[in-house]
GROMACS .gro file of C-alpha atoms in nm:
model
   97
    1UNK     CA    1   8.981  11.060   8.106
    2UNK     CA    2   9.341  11.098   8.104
    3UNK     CA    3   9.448  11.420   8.375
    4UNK     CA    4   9.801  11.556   8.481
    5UNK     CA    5   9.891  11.609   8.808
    6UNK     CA    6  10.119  11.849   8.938
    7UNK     CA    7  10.415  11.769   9.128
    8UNK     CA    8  10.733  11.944   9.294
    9UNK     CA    9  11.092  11.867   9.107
   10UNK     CA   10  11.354  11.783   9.407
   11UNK     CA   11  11.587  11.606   9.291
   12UNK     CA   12  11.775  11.565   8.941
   13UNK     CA   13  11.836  11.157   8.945
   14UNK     CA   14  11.970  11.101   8.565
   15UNK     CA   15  12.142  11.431   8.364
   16UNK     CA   16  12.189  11.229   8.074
   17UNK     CA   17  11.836  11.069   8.049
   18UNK     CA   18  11.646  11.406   8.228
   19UNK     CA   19  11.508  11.232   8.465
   20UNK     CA   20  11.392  11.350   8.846
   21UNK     CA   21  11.256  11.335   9.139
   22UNK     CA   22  10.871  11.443   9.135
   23UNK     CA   23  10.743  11.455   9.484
   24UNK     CA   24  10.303  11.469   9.455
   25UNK     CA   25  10.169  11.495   9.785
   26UNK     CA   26  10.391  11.317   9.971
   27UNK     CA   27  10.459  11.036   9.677
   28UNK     CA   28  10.804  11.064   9.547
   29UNK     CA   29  10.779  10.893   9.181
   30UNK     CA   30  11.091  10.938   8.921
   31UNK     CA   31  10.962  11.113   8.608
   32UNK     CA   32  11.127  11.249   8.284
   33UNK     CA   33  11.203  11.629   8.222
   34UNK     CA   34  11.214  11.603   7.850
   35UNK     CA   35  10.916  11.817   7.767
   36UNK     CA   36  11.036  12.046   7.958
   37UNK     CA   37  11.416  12.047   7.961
   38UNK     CA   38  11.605  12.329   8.023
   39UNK     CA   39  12.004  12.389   8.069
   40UNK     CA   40  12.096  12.321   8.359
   41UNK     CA   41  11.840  12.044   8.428
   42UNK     CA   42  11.915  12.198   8.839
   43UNK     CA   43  11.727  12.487   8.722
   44UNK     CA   44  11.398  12.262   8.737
   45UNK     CA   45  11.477  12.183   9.077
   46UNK     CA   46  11.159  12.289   9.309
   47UNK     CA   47  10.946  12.393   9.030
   48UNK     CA   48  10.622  12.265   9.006
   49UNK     CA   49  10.544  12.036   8.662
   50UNK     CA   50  10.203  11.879   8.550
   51UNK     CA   51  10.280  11.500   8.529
   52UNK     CA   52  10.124  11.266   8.256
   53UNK     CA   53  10.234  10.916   8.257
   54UNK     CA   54  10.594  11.002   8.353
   55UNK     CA   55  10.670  11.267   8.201
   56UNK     CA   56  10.654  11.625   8.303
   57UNK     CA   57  10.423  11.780   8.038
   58UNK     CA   58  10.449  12.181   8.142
   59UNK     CA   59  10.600  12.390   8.414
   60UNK     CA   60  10.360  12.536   8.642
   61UNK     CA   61  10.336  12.805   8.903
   62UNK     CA   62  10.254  12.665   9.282
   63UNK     CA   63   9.902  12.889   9.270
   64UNK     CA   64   9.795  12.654   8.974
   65UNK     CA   65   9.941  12.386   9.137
   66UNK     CA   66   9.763  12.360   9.429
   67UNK     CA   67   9.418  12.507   9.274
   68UNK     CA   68   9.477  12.178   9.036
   69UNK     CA   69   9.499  11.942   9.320
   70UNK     CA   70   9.226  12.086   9.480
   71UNK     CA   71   9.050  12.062   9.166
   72UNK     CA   72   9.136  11.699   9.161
   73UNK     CA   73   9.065  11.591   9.488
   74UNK     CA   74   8.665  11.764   9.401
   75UNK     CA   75   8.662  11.524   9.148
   76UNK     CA   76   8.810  11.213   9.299
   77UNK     CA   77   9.079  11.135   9.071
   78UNK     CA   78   9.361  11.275   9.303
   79UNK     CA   79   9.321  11.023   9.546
   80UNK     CA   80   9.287  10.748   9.302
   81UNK     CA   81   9.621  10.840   9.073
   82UNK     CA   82   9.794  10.842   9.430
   83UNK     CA   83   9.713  10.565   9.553
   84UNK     CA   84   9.819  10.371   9.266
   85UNK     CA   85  10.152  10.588   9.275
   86UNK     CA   86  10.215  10.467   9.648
   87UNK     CA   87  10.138  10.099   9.545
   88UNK     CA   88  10.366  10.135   9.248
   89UNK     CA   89  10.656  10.323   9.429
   90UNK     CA   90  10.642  10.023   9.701
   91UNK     CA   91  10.661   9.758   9.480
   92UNK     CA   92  10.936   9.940   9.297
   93UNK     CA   93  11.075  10.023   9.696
   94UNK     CA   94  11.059   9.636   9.706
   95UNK     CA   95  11.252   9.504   9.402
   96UNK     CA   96  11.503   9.713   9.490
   97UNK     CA   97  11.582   9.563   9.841
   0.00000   0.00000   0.00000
């Protein structure tokens, strides 16, 4: 089964390529805005998006946000598709030492 999870925009890292900062419980992961571009890519900042493989498929409100995670966590796959997050943000954390 293929789910999104929601995540907070905080930073803009690339204007030119729309790419953030998408913090997910704690797990900061770089993901593309292009679905959901707007002008200024700053407006995006702190908005909640629902992440598929990178890419930030729809805004969100933080109600649906958080009734998502929960949602998630009920079913087990939060906990999974974070933990493999935080493995791949550390090896990525790694390479780039």
């Amino acid at each position: 089964m293929c789910l999104g999870i929601p995540g907070q925009i905080t930073k803009i890292t690339d204007v030119d390529r729309q790419m953030a900062i998408a913090d997910v419980s704690g797990v900061r992961r770089e993901v593309s805005l292009a679905p959901v571009a707007t002008d200024p890519l700053d407006g995006l900042v702190g908005e909640w998006v629902l992440i598929h493989v990178g890419f930030a498929m729809a805004v969100i409100d933080a109600h649906e946000a958080a009734e998502t995670l929960e949602a998630l966590r009920g079913l087990g796959e939060a906990q999974e598709t974070l933990e493999q997050m935080a493995e791949s943000q550390k090896a990525f954390e790694e390479v780039r030492s």
